[in-house]
Amino acid sequence: MSTAEQNRSRWPKSLTGFLFLTPFLVPFAAFWLWPIANGLYLSFTDANMLRAGEANAIGLENYSQLLSDRVYRQSMGNTLLFVVENVPVLVIGGLLLAVLLNEPLTARAGIRAVFVAPYLITGSAVAIIWQFVLDPSTGWLNSWLSSVGLPIQNVLSQPDQAMWAVTLITLWWRVGFPLLVILAALQDIPQDLYDAAKIDGAGAVQRFRTITLPLITPVLIFVLIIRLIDSFKVFAQVYLVTGGGPFGSTRVAIQYLYETGFLDFRTGYAAAIGWSVFLIILVVTAVQLLILRRVRIYE
Amino acid sequence: MSSATERQEYPLEREQAATSPQWEAGRRFRVGAPERPVLTLVAVILALAWALPLLWVLTGAFKGHFDIVGPNRHFLPLEPTLQNWQNLVDPQGRAVSILRSSLNSFIVASISTAGALIISSMAGYAFARLPFPGRGPLFIVLLGTMMIPFEVILVPLFLQFHRLGLLDTYPALVLPHMVSVLGIFLMRQFIQNVPRDLDEAARIDGANAWQIYYQIILPLTRPALATLAVFVFLEAWNDFLWPLIVVGSPGMQTLPLALITFRSAYSDLDYGTVLASVVLAVTPPLLFFVFAQRLVIQSISRAGLKG
């Protein structure tokens, strides 16, 4: 726009574009961009909700404190444990279910719907439903176990079992997403490929390994990465089923963020926890993409 | 069942179908592929196991307390009672009202959805069709912010609403759901697939940008709008973390929060009431799923993009 004349002819058109964007840009700036910037700033201060407006810049102190904070390290360790357990369980579980539900079954649509239904339920309902199942004295699991003569389990009070219980609850709750996405990929594979392989004498396992798996690999990677990011942000089902216990063995990073920011009011430190989670997600996703890319080259 | 030739006449619909799972995909199989009885049995048993927790909760909502937690209990309510539902409606002085929180959930989810549809379709139209300086870089900034998890801005977003004096209000519950970068991404993609000839023809007939948006783009993008609506509604209806932080008074609680209040108020006396409140909270989304399976499934598949 060098001359006034060009200005006149171009401005109204771009003004229209901005007008259409305004209903988005205003709340986006106020409730996304500004909090992102402000949160980054706060993470370098000692801001505290009880001392409003008295934040002092303290450089990287919050971040260096994170490294030596025992509770942070424990909750980040628990988060990683959850990720390591939960990502394979959901991706493989979703894959197996998708393969099963891709077969010509009777009432297939109805059966599929059952596995998707829990995805639509709110996290607090999921927590209550599973406490009702797993409670050591009143839960259904134990009365069922004891009726067939098996020992009673108290999974939620065993530090080494509680996270597995949460993982299985998460499988029940969230498997709908991997299931649907993988199912769609399976249905995009042309039937002719299988017919040709059958004529060549390939068995079911061989057909799965040489046709199905290579063709759905991109989708599997997509699901893997989405589940990975999602698992790092785990909160509701853990917080509401175990409360982070026993002995902090299931407290996850977002729960620590919540407690630090909204129960201890340490705003600056909580902001640093949030950014540290994001950084770890970024690094892990990048590393995973690099590894997976290399694996695919060798195939 | 829609045939391939039918689809070719509707490029928008074909685009939609190509990127979403075919729910009932019988057409992918050779006609008359034999059904597999053994695999069906395996799948049915698994599905029963999946449904069992929900069925327990459903039957429990019609049982008395000791028929739920006592030693001699049964799966089906032997003495069905509506007492739990009466407790929900009339909390007898307890500070929890399921009616109020249901209403809150409906208000929050509906307004969030309406707002997200308007905002996302307008912005998506701007990004797809209206040239303005900085359009490309701005869109890249949007995609970049999509990578940042909501949890990262939890604290500063709370402070922002605090500063605006909006904590514990409907705007606080609604506004974050209205700003949906995923929604803009979805709408932009869909609008780009609308043939440009349509808006060119309208422009020659003297239509301005608003008329093209309102009379041509909006009607043609109905499938994308429906997907986005289901997505935003479910998110707002089921959200737990954000209401947990911005809601202070019992009267502003949404259902996911009210369930937890009910759990602490009733679990020792009337477990059935807790279960009834769960049934109430999960029924609307599940009912909707029964009637609009395809739509819900498209939304779930798209929701993954949000990460």
Coordinates of C-alpha atoms in Angstrom, one line a residue, chain A residues 128, chain B residues 94 96 257-269 274:
Chain A
I128 CA -18.3 -42.5 40.8
Chain B
R94 CA -29.1 -29.7 51.8
V96 CA -27.4 -29.2 46.5
L257 CA -19.4 -30.7 39.9
A258 CA -22.8 -31.4 41.4
L259 CA -22.1 -35.1 41.2
I260 CA -19.1 -34.7 43.4
T261 CA -21.2 -32.7 45.9
F262 CA -23.8 -35.4 45.8
R263 CA -21.2 -38.0 46.4
S264 CA -20.0 -36.4 49.6
A265 CA -23.6 -35.6 50.8
Y266 CA -25.2 -38.9 50.2
S267 CA -22.7 -41.8 49.8
D268 CA -23.0 -42.9 53.5
L269 CA -26.8 -42.7 53.7
V274 CA -25.6 -40.7 44.2

